[in-house]
PDB file of C-alpha atoms and ligand atoms in Angstrom:
ATOM      1  CA  MET A   1      60.017 -92.311 -89.958  1.00  0.00           C
ATOM      2  CA  HIS A   2      59.831 -88.648 -89.007  1.00  0.00           C
ATOM      3  CA  ARG A   3      60.888 -86.923 -92.211  1.00  0.00           C
ATOM      4  CA  PHE A   4      58.448 -83.999 -91.819  1.00  0.00           C
ATOM      5  CA  GLU A   5      59.135 -82.805 -88.256  1.00  0.00           C
ATOM      6  CA  ASN A   6      57.965 -79.130 -88.136  1.00  0.00           C
ATOM      7  CA  ALA A   7      57.120 -79.148 -91.876  1.00  0.00           C
ATOM      8  CA  LYS A   8      54.204 -76.990 -93.015  1.00  0.00           C
ATOM      9  CA  VAL A   9      52.123 -78.730 -95.658  1.00  0.00           C
ATOM     10  CA  LEU A  10      49.260 -77.435 -97.800  1.00  0.00           C
ATOM     11  CA  LEU A  11      47.335 -80.361 -99.279  1.00  0.00           C
ATOM     12  CA  THR A  12      44.179 -80.379-101.431  1.00  0.00           C
ATOM     13  CA  GLY A  13      41.667 -83.221-101.536  1.00  0.00           C
ATOM     14  CA  GLY A  14      42.306 -84.369 -97.964  1.00  0.00           C
ATOM     15  CA  GLY A  15      38.680 -85.300 -97.347  1.00  0.00           C
ATOM     16  CA  SER A  16      38.783 -88.688 -99.066  1.00  0.00           C
ATOM     17  CA  GLY A  17      40.869 -91.416-100.684  1.00  0.00           C
ATOM     18  CA  ILE A  18      44.477 -90.673-101.618  1.00  0.00           C
ATOM     19  CA  GLY A  19      44.469 -87.143-100.188  1.00  0.00           C
ATOM     20  CA  ARG A  20      43.106 -88.344 -96.856  1.00  0.00           C
ATOM     21  CA  ALA A  21      45.775 -91.082 -96.698  1.00  0.00           C
ATOM     22  CA  ALA A  22      48.503 -88.587 -97.616  1.00  0.00           C
ATOM     23  CA  ALA A  23      47.343 -86.089 -94.972  1.00  0.00           C
ATOM     24  CA  LEU A  24      47.411 -88.807 -92.288  1.00  0.00           C
ATOM     25  CA  ARG A  25      50.802 -90.114 -93.451  1.00  0.00           C
ATOM     26  CA  LEU A  26      52.454 -86.681 -93.528  1.00  0.00           C
ATOM     27  CA  ALA A  27      50.984 -85.781 -90.122  1.00  0.00           C
ATOM     28  CA  ALA A  28      52.172 -89.122 -88.704  1.00  0.00           C
ATOM     29  CA  GLU A  29      55.676 -88.216 -89.901  1.00  0.00           C
ATOM     30  CA  GLY A  30      55.564 -84.918 -88.014  1.00  0.00           C
ATOM     31  CA  ALA A  31      54.043 -82.405 -90.465  1.00  0.00           C
ATOM     32  CA  THR A  32      51.266 -79.937 -89.778  1.00  0.00           C
ATOM     33  CA  VAL A  33      48.854 -80.342 -92.692  1.00  0.00           C
ATOM     34  CA  PHE A  34      46.409 -77.677 -93.885  1.00  0.00           C
ATOM     35  CA  SER A  35      43.849 -79.590 -95.937  1.00  0.00           C
ATOM     36  CA  VAL A  36      41.632 -77.895 -98.525  1.00  0.00           C
ATOM     37  CA  ASP A  37      38.575 -79.779 -99.776  1.00  0.00           C
ATOM     38  CA  VAL A  38      34.931 -79.200-100.645  1.00  0.00           C
ATOM     39  CA  ASP A  39      33.935 -81.932 -98.175  1.00  0.00           C
ATOM     40  CA  HIS A  40      35.987 -82.963 -95.126  1.00  0.00           C
ATOM     41  CA  SER A  41      33.536 -85.441 -93.633  1.00  0.00           C
ATOM     42  CA  GLY A  42      36.153 -88.239 -94.047  1.00  0.00           C
ATOM     43  CA  LEU A  43      38.998 -86.497 -92.208  1.00  0.00           C
ATOM     44  CA  PRO A  44      38.937 -85.443 -88.536  1.00  0.00           C
ATOM     45  CA  GLU A  45      40.561 -82.175 -87.440  1.00  0.00           C
ATOM     46  CA  THR A  46      43.503 -82.643 -85.051  1.00  0.00           C
ATOM     47  CA  GLU A  47      46.410 -80.581 -83.755  1.00  0.00           C
ATOM     48  CA  ARG A  48      48.388 -81.677 -86.829  1.00  0.00           C
ATOM     49  CA  ILE A  49      45.564 -81.593 -89.394  1.00  0.00           C
ATOM     50  CA  ARG A  50      43.697 -78.337 -90.042  1.00  0.00           C
ATOM     51  CA  LEU A  51      40.625 -78.313 -92.296  1.00  0.00           C
ATOM     52  CA  HIS A  52      39.579 -75.557 -94.689  1.00  0.00           C
ATOM     53  CA  GLN A  53      36.586 -75.818 -97.003  1.00  0.00           C
ATOM     54  CA  ALA A  54      37.133 -74.463-100.528  1.00  0.00           C
ATOM     55  CA  ASP A  55      36.610 -75.354-104.182  1.00  0.00           C
ATOM     56  CA  VAL A  56      40.060 -75.523-105.798  1.00  0.00           C
ATOM     57  CA  SER A  57      38.627 -74.543-109.189  1.00  0.00           C
ATOM     58  CA  ASP A  58      37.330 -71.231-107.814  1.00  0.00           C
ATOM     59  CA  GLU A  59      40.099 -68.639-108.116  1.00  0.00           C
ATOM     60  CA  THR A  60      38.865 -66.509-105.211  1.00  0.00           C
ATOM     61  CA  GLU A  61      38.392 -69.500-102.905  1.00  0.00           C
ATOM     62  CA  ILE A  62      41.742 -71.203-103.606  1.00  0.00           C
ATOM     63  CA  SER A  63      43.627 -67.888-103.325  1.00  0.00           C
ATOM     64  CA  ALA A  64      42.002 -67.260 -99.938  1.00  0.00           C
ATOM     65  CA  ALA A  65      42.713 -70.866 -98.872  1.00  0.00           C
ATOM     66  CA  VAL A  66      46.434 -70.561 -99.684  1.00  0.00           C
ATOM     67  CA  ARG A  67      46.651 -67.237 -97.834  1.00  0.00           C
ATOM     68  CA  ALA A  68      44.886 -68.812 -94.846  1.00  0.00           C
ATOM     69  CA  ALA A  69      47.276 -71.793 -94.887  1.00  0.00           C
ATOM     70  CA  ALA A  70      50.391 -69.604 -95.015  1.00  0.00           C
ATOM     71  CA  ALA A  71      49.046 -67.375 -92.226  1.00  0.00           C
ATOM     72  CA  GLU A  72      47.913 -70.218 -89.949  1.00  0.00           C
ATOM     73  CA  LEU A  73      51.080 -72.308 -90.430  1.00  0.00           C
ATOM     74  CA  ASP A  74      53.405 -69.266 -90.610  1.00  0.00           C
ATOM     75  CA  GLY A  75      54.664 -70.210 -94.095  1.00  0.00           C
ATOM     76  CA  LEU A  76      54.681 -73.321 -96.265  1.00  0.00           C
ATOM     77  CA  ASP A  77      57.294 -75.983 -97.051  1.00  0.00           C
ATOM     78  CA  VAL A  78      55.341 -78.507 -99.113  1.00  0.00           C
ATOM     79  CA  VAL A  79      52.296 -78.304-101.409  1.00  0.00           C
ATOM     80  CA  VAL A  80      50.452 -81.469-102.441  1.00  0.00           C
ATOM     81  CA  ASN A  81      47.690 -81.168-105.051  1.00  0.00           C
ATOM     82  CA  VAL A  82      45.457 -84.233-104.825  1.00  0.00           C
ATOM     83  CA  ALA A  83      41.901 -82.878-105.292  1.00  0.00           C
ATOM     84  CA  GLY A  84      40.386 -84.178-108.501  1.00  0.00           C
ATOM     85  CA  ILE A  85      37.295 -85.550-110.173  1.00  0.00           C
ATOM     86  CA  HIS A  86      36.624 -88.340-112.652  1.00  0.00           C
ATOM     87  CA  ARG A  87      33.905 -88.867-115.224  1.00  0.00           C
ATOM     88  CA  THR A  88      33.599 -91.439-118.024  1.00  0.00           C
ATOM     89  CA  THR A  89      31.799 -90.504-121.240  1.00  0.00           C
ATOM     90  CA  PRO A  90      31.644 -92.160-124.691  1.00  0.00           C
ATOM     91  CA  ILE A  91      33.072 -89.708-127.235  1.00  0.00           C
ATOM     92  CA  ALA A  92      29.719 -89.253-128.968  1.00  0.00           C
ATOM     93  CA  GLU A  93      28.229 -87.992-125.697  1.00  0.00           C
ATOM     94  CA  LEU A  94      31.128 -85.797-124.620  1.00  0.00           C
ATOM     95  CA  THR A  95      29.961 -82.269-123.824  1.00  0.00           C
ATOM     96  CA  VAL A  96      31.805 -78.997-123.513  1.00  0.00           C
ATOM     97  CA  ALA A  97      30.492 -78.811-119.952  1.00  0.00           C
ATOM     98  CA  ASP A  98      32.122 -82.193-119.117  1.00  0.00           C
ATOM     99  CA  LEU A  99      35.431 -81.123-120.619  1.00  0.00           C
ATOM    100  CA  ARG A 100      35.372 -77.774-118.841  1.00  0.00           C
ATOM    101  CA  ARG A 101      34.506 -79.263-115.435  1.00  0.00           C
ATOM    102  CA  LEU A 102      37.321 -81.843-115.611  1.00  0.00           C
ATOM    103  CA  TYR A 103      39.802 -79.172-116.682  1.00  0.00           C
ATOM    104  CA  ASP A 104      38.496 -76.700-114.092  1.00  0.00           C
ATOM    105  CA  VAL A 105      39.095 -79.032-111.138  1.00  0.00           C
ATOM    106  CA  ASN A 106      41.985 -81.232-112.291  1.00  0.00           C
ATOM    107  CA  LEU A 107      44.167 -78.755-114.192  1.00  0.00           C
ATOM    108  CA  ILE A 108      43.068 -75.262-113.220  1.00  0.00           C
ATOM    109  CA  GLY A 109      42.636 -76.154-109.532  1.00  0.00           C
ATOM    110  CA  THR A 110      46.189 -77.550-109.486  1.00  0.00           C
ATOM    111  CA  ALA A 111      47.633 -74.627-111.459  1.00  0.00           C
ATOM    112  CA  LEU A 112      45.992 -71.941-109.303  1.00  0.00           C
ATOM    113  CA  CYS A 113      47.117 -73.612-106.083  1.00  0.00           C
ATOM    114  CA  CYS A 114      50.712 -73.783-107.380  1.00  0.00           C
ATOM    115  CA  ARG A 115      50.654 -70.141-108.533  1.00  0.00           C
ATOM    116  CA  GLU A 116      49.322 -68.887-105.213  1.00  0.00           C
ATOM    117  CA  ALA A 117      51.534 -71.105-103.023  1.00  0.00           C
ATOM    118  CA  LEU A 118      54.867 -70.612-104.789  1.00  0.00           C
ATOM    119  CA  PRO A 119      55.656 -67.203-103.228  1.00  0.00           C
ATOM    120  CA  HIS A 120      55.343 -68.847 -99.789  1.00  0.00           C
ATOM    121  CA  LEU A 121      57.705 -71.784-100.537  1.00  0.00           C
ATOM    122  CA  PRO A 122      61.297 -71.439 -99.341  1.00  0.00           C
ATOM    123  CA  ASP A 123      64.121 -71.308-101.888  1.00  0.00           C
ATOM    124  CA  GLY A 124      66.359 -74.366-101.749  1.00  0.00           C
ATOM    125  CA  ARG A 125      63.860 -76.760-100.183  1.00  0.00           C
ATOM    126  CA  GLY A 126      60.270 -75.978-101.218  1.00  0.00           C
ATOM    127  CA  VAL A 127      58.433 -78.908-102.835  1.00  0.00           C
ATOM    128  CA  ILE A 128      55.289 -79.303-104.924  1.00  0.00           C
ATOM    129  CA  VAL A 129      53.801 -82.771-105.528  1.00  0.00           C
ATOM    130  CA  ASN A 130      50.992 -82.882-108.104  1.00  0.00           C
ATOM    131  CA  VAL A 131      48.835 -85.981-108.536  1.00  0.00           C
ATOM    132  CA  SER A 132      48.174 -86.918-112.169  1.00  0.00           C
ATOM    133  CA  SER A 133      47.176 -90.434-113.290  1.00  0.00           C
ATOM    134  CA  SER A 134      48.507 -93.345-115.318  1.00  0.00           C
ATOM    135  CA  SER A 135      45.643 -92.330-117.661  1.00  0.00           C
ATOM    136  CA  ALA A 136      47.751 -89.299-118.631  1.00  0.00           C
ATOM    137  CA  THR A 137      50.025 -91.575-120.681  1.00  0.00           C
ATOM    138  CA  HIS A 138      47.840 -94.644-121.242  1.00  0.00           C
ATOM    139  CA  GLY A 139      44.592 -94.747-123.206  1.00  0.00           C
ATOM    140  CA  ASN A 140      41.378 -96.023-121.659  1.00  0.00           C
ATOM    141  CA  PRO A 141      37.945 -96.135-123.318  1.00  0.00           C
ATOM    142  CA  TYR A 142      35.524 -93.359-122.288  1.00  0.00           C
ATOM    143  CA  MET A 143      38.293 -91.452-120.515  1.00  0.00           C
ATOM    144  CA  THR A 144      39.220 -88.933-123.217  1.00  0.00           C
ATOM    145  CA  ALA A 145      38.378 -85.884-121.130  1.00  0.00           C
ATOM    146  CA  TYR A 146      39.769 -87.236-117.843  1.00  0.00           C
ATOM    147  CA  SER A 147      42.995 -88.450-119.522  1.00  0.00           C
ATOM    148  CA  ALA A 148      43.458 -85.101-121.245  1.00  0.00           C
ATOM    149  CA  SER A 149      42.989 -83.222-117.976  1.00  0.00           C
ATOM    150  CA  LYS A 150      45.554 -85.450-116.248  1.00  0.00           C
ATOM    151  CA  ALA A 151      48.030 -85.178-119.160  1.00  0.00           C
ATOM    152  CA  ALA A 152      47.605 -81.420-118.765  1.00  0.00           C
ATOM    153  CA  VAL A 153      48.573 -81.721-115.085  1.00  0.00           C
ATOM    154  CA  LEU A 154      51.704 -83.639-116.125  1.00  0.00           C
ATOM    155  CA  GLY A 155      52.708 -81.096-118.797  1.00  0.00           C
ATOM    156  CA  PHE A 156      51.974 -78.167-116.504  1.00  0.00           C
ATOM    157  CA  SER A 157      54.112 -79.688-113.745  1.00  0.00           C
ATOM    158  CA  LEU A 158      57.124 -80.464-115.954  1.00  0.00           C
ATOM    159  CA  SER A 159      57.223 -76.886-117.262  1.00  0.00           C
ATOM    160  CA  LEU A 160      56.725 -75.514-113.756  1.00  0.00           C
ATOM    161  CA  ALA A 161      59.674 -77.626-112.575  1.00  0.00           C
ATOM    162  CA  ALA A 162      61.828 -76.035-115.278  1.00  0.00           C
ATOM    163  CA  GLU A 163      60.642 -72.564-114.292  1.00  0.00           C
ATOM    164  CA  VAL A 164      61.371 -72.842-110.562  1.00  0.00           C
ATOM    165  CA  ILE A 165      64.463 -75.088-110.565  1.00  0.00           C
ATOM    166  CA  GLY A 166      66.643 -71.971-110.267  1.00  0.00           C
ATOM    167  CA  ARG A 167      65.006 -71.264-106.909  1.00  0.00           C
ATOM    168  CA  GLY A 168      65.744 -74.786-105.727  1.00  0.00           C
ATOM    169  CA  VAL A 169      62.025 -75.608-105.553  1.00  0.00           C
ATOM    170  CA  ARG A 170      61.211 -79.158-106.706  1.00  0.00           C
ATOM    171  CA  VAL A 171      58.084 -80.221-108.625  1.00  0.00           C
ATOM    172  CA  VAL A 172      57.239 -83.929-108.792  1.00  0.00           C
ATOM    173  CA  VAL A 173      54.261 -85.702-110.366  1.00  0.00           C
ATOM    174  CA  VAL A 174      52.809 -88.848-108.807  1.00  0.00           C
ATOM    175  CA  SER A 175      50.631 -90.829-111.239  1.00  0.00           C
ATOM    176  CA  PRO A 176      48.592 -93.617-109.636  1.00  0.00           C
ATOM    177  CA  GLY A 177      47.028 -96.536-111.466  1.00  0.00           C
ATOM    178  CA  THR A 178      43.747 -97.867-110.080  1.00  0.00           C
ATOM    179  CA  VAL A 179      43.267 -97.101-106.376  1.00  0.00           C
ATOM    180  CA  ALA A 180      40.396 -98.242-104.157  1.00  0.00           C
ATOM    181  CA  THR A 181      38.606 -94.918-103.558  1.00  0.00           C
ATOM    182  CA  PRO A 182      35.144 -93.478-104.298  1.00  0.00           C
ATOM    183  CA  LEU A 183      36.612 -91.876-107.450  1.00  0.00           C
ATOM    184  CA  VAL A 184      36.588 -95.229-109.259  1.00  0.00           C
ATOM    185  CA  GLY A 185      33.274 -96.483-107.910  1.00  0.00           C
ATOM    186  CA  GLU A 186      30.794 -98.077-110.304  1.00  0.00           C
ATOM    187  CA  ASP A 187      28.680 -94.915-110.132  1.00  0.00           C
ATOM    188  CA  VAL A 188      31.620 -92.900-111.559  1.00  0.00           C
ATOM    189  CA  LEU A 189      33.075 -95.322-114.134  1.00  0.00           C
ATOM    190  CA  VAL A 190      29.776 -95.550-115.992  1.00  0.00           C
ATOM    191  CA  GLY A 191      29.853 -97.738-119.130  1.00  0.00           C
ATOM    192  CA  LEU A 192      33.282 -99.255-118.452  1.00  0.00           C
ATOM    193  CA  ASP A 193      33.842-103.001-118.173  1.00  0.00           C
ATOM    194  CA  ILE A 194      35.293-102.732-114.673  1.00  0.00           C
ATOM    195  CA  SER A 195      36.478-106.369-114.570  1.00  0.00           C
ATOM    196  CA  TYR A 196      38.605-105.734-117.730  1.00  0.00           C
ATOM    197  CA  TYR A 197      39.832-102.496-116.242  1.00  0.00           C
ATOM    198  CA  ARG A 198      40.860-104.128-112.963  1.00  0.00           C
ATOM    199  CA  ARG A 199      42.417-107.229-114.644  1.00  0.00           C
ATOM    200  CA  ILE A 200      44.348-105.526-117.463  1.00  0.00           C
ATOM    201  CA  ARG A 201      45.059-102.166-115.905  1.00  0.00           C
ATOM    202  CA  SER A 202      45.886-103.506-112.435  1.00  0.00           C
ATOM    203  CA  PRO A 203      47.995-106.669-112.809  1.00  0.00           C
ATOM    204  CA  MET A 204      49.106-106.375-109.150  1.00  0.00           C
ATOM    205  CA  GLY A 205      45.538-105.729-108.030  1.00  0.00           C
ATOM    206  CA  VAL A 206      43.943-102.419-107.125  1.00  0.00           C
ATOM    207  CA  ALA A 207      46.131-100.228-104.879  1.00  0.00           C
ATOM    208  CA  GLU A 208      45.172 -99.012-101.414  1.00  0.00           C
ATOM    209  CA  PRO A 209      45.330 -95.230-100.848  1.00  0.00           C
ATOM    210  CA  ASP A 210      48.158 -95.754 -98.305  1.00  0.00           C
ATOM    211  CA  GLN A 211      50.392 -97.139-101.059  1.00  0.00           C
ATOM    212  CA  ILE A 212      50.035 -93.934-103.073  1.00  0.00           C
ATOM    213  CA  ALA A 213      50.405 -91.803 -99.930  1.00  0.00           C
ATOM    214  CA  ALA A 214      53.748 -93.495 -99.220  1.00  0.00           C
ATOM    215  CA  THR A 215      55.028 -92.407-102.639  1.00  0.00           C
ATOM    216  CA  ILE A 216      53.703 -88.865-102.181  1.00  0.00           C
ATOM    217  CA  ALA A 217      55.534 -88.705 -98.835  1.00  0.00           C
ATOM    218  CA  PHE A 218      58.747 -89.940-100.456  1.00  0.00           C
ATOM    219  CA  ALA A 219      58.473 -87.379-103.288  1.00  0.00           C
ATOM    220  CA  ALA A 220      57.886 -84.570-100.777  1.00  0.00           C
ATOM    221  CA  SER A 221      60.721 -85.628 -98.465  1.00  0.00           C
ATOM    222  CA  ALA A 222      64.435 -84.848 -98.444  1.00  0.00           C
ATOM    223  CA  ASP A 223      64.947 -88.487 -99.522  1.00  0.00           C
ATOM    224  CA  ALA A 224      63.861 -87.284-102.984  1.00  0.00           C
ATOM    225  CA  GLY A 225      66.094 -84.205-102.880  1.00  0.00           C
ATOM    226  CA  TYR A 226      67.501 -84.828-106.407  1.00  0.00           C
ATOM    227  CA  LEU A 227      64.054 -85.523-107.912  1.00  0.00           C
ATOM    228  CA  THR A 228      62.354 -82.780-109.907  1.00  0.00           C
ATOM    229  CA  GLY A 229      60.583 -82.500-113.252  1.00  0.00           C
ATOM    230  CA  ALA A 230      59.871 -86.204-112.875  1.00  0.00           C
ATOM    231  CA  GLU A 231      56.790 -88.406-112.993  1.00  0.00           C
ATOM    232  CA  ILE A 232      56.554 -91.392-110.641  1.00  0.00           C
ATOM    233  CA  ARG A 233      53.965 -93.864-111.900  1.00  0.00           C
ATOM    234  CA  VAL A 234      52.606 -95.981-109.034  1.00  0.00           C
ATOM    235  CA  ASP A 235      50.428 -98.233-111.144  1.00  0.00           C
ATOM    236  CA  GLY A 236      51.158-101.838-110.177  1.00  0.00           C
ATOM    237  CA  GLY A 237      52.474-102.665-113.650  1.00  0.00           C
ATOM    238  CA  SER A 238      49.653-101.229-115.759  1.00  0.00           C
ATOM    239  CA  HIS A 239      52.117-100.119-118.456  1.00  0.00           C
ATOM    240  CA  ILE A 240      53.796-103.549-118.824  1.00  0.00           C
TER     241      ILE A 240
HETATM  242  P1  LIG B 301      38.384 -89.197-103.959  1.00  0.00           P
HETATM  243  O1  LIG B 301      38.366 -90.263-102.940  1.00  0.00           O
HETATM  244  O2  LIG B 301      37.125 -88.839-104.676  1.00  0.00           O
HETATM  245  O3  LIG B 301      39.041 -87.889-103.325  1.00  0.00           O
HETATM  246  C1  LIG B 301      39.108 -86.680-104.037  1.00  0.00           C
HETATM  247  C2  LIG B 301      38.822 -85.548-103.055  1.00  0.00           C
HETATM  248  O4  LIG B 301      38.914 -84.295-103.791  1.00  0.00           O
HETATM  249  C3  LIG B 301      37.407 -85.637-102.494  1.00  0.00           C
HETATM  250  O5  LIG B 301      37.397 -85.335-101.110  1.00  0.00           O
HETATM  251  C4  LIG B 301      36.684 -84.596-103.309  1.00  0.00           C
HETATM  252  O6  LIG B 301      35.528 -84.096-102.677  1.00  0.00           O
HETATM  253  C5  LIG B 301      37.750 -83.540-103.458  1.00  0.00           C
HETATM  254  N1  LIG B 301      37.403 -82.586-104.493  1.00  0.00           N
HETATM  255  C6  LIG B 301      36.790 -82.840-105.679  1.00  0.00           C
HETATM  256  N2  LIG B 301      36.612 -81.702-106.354  1.00  0.00           N
HETATM  257  C7  LIG B 301      37.116 -80.702-105.579  1.00  0.00           C
HETATM  258  C8  LIG B 301      37.196 -79.305-105.724  1.00  0.00           C
HETATM  259  N3  LIG B 301      36.720 -78.686-106.818  1.00  0.00           N
HETATM  260  N4  LIG B 301      37.774 -78.578-104.741  1.00  0.00           N
HETATM  261  C9  LIG B 301      38.237 -79.176-103.624  1.00  0.00           C
HETATM  262  N5  LIG B 301      38.172 -80.511-103.415  1.00  0.00           N
HETATM  263  C10 LIG B 301      37.613 -81.266-104.393  1.00  0.00           C
HETATM  264  O7  LIG B 301      39.410 -89.580-105.119  1.00  0.00           O
HETATM  265  P2  LIG B 301      40.890 -90.200-105.084  1.00  0.00           P
HETATM  266  O8  LIG B 301      40.838 -91.470-105.824  1.00  0.00           O
HETATM  267  O9  LIG B 301      41.496 -90.130-103.759  1.00  0.00           O
HETATM  268  O10 LIG B 301      41.595 -89.170-106.076  1.00  0.00           O
HETATM  269  C11 LIG B 301      42.573 -88.259-105.663  1.00  0.00           C
HETATM  270  C12 LIG B 301      43.397 -87.872-106.876  1.00  0.00           C
HETATM  271  O11 LIG B 301      44.030 -89.045-107.399  1.00  0.00           O
HETATM  272  C13 LIG B 301      42.574 -87.281-108.020  1.00  0.00           C
HETATM  273  O12 LIG B 301      43.276 -86.186-108.580  1.00  0.00           O
HETATM  274  C14 LIG B 301      42.480 -88.417-109.005  1.00  0.00           C
HETATM  275  O13 LIG B 301      42.318 -87.964-110.334  1.00  0.00           O
HETATM  276  C15 LIG B 301      43.810 -89.110-108.792  1.00  0.00           C
HETATM  277  N6  LIG B 301      43.822 -90.506-109.222  1.00  0.00           N
HETATM  278  C16 LIG B 301      42.997 -91.413-108.631  1.00  0.00           C
HETATM  279  C17 LIG B 301      43.028 -92.729-109.087  1.00  0.00           C
HETATM  280  C18 LIG B 301      42.136 -93.795-108.513  1.00  0.00           C
HETATM  281  O14 LIG B 301      42.108 -94.917-109.096  1.00  0.00           O
HETATM  282  N7  LIG B 301      41.429 -93.572-107.413  1.00  0.00           N
HETATM  283  C19 LIG B 301      43.897 -93.097-110.119  1.00  0.00           C
HETATM  284  C20 LIG B 301      44.720 -92.126-110.676  1.00  0.00           C
HETATM  285  C21 LIG B 301      44.674 -90.826-110.215  1.00  0.00           C
HETATM  286  P3  LIG B 301      34.114 -84.835-103.030  1.00  0.00           P
HETATM  287  O15 LIG B 301      34.237 -86.226-102.510  1.00  0.00           O
HETATM  288  O16 LIG B 301      33.094 -84.022-102.321  1.00  0.00           O
HETATM  289  O17 LIG B 301      34.014 -84.788-104.532  1.00  0.00           O
END
């Protein structure tokens, strides 16, 4: 498929996991992808994939990154917000610093990128795809702060879709279940019974990043032209 021939894509979190897979998928379908991440060691620069180091939660850095993307690509067609962090904490140990960091990266990073990129998106065909999580709508022990930050991404995106629908700009949320990436490594999911988590929360098994990237590509493509203000859960049946 070549659904993104000549498309200009700004993507965050391209250095690893789902973002890396989405950058490669979109580039393979013809897009030029400007990836923003704190660490790009997992993604090589190519003619179709440009790398820019920035922290999405830093207002100055993400504003400069969006300006650089629009200048280098001569505009933007698609924005994909994938960058995110995870942390598990029992409620008794939850700190304000934990809550703030999860909100800073997951919600505020997404919101700032959308705010800065929207003026560059074309009326009638601009698209934003924001990555939330099945944890936004499904409780998991020790994930209060992470789930809240991802529910915030969902709520933010639905209201943004309502705000920009008059311009013909679409906003779609992709919510993965459990995906095999460093984000859900045993060093991150501290205290969780991972076998329970994988068995109950992933009845089809843990997803590969490519499977989520395929859904992101669909949501960003003209194939999804009637899709906005919608959440696509790609969770292998975790809500059954
Ligand atoms: P990942 O492999 O850790 O990739 C996330 C990328 O975002 C990393 O390259 C990371 O850099 C980068 N990043 C983190 N904080 C950043 C910041 N402040 N500014 C710029 N880049 C930053 O994780 P993933 O599993 O692919 O997760 C991608 C998204 O999917 C996240 O939003 C996550 O919440 C969501 N998600 C994942 C799963 C899952 O099971 N994996 C399930 C549901 C939702 P570092 O590696 O240097 O931190």
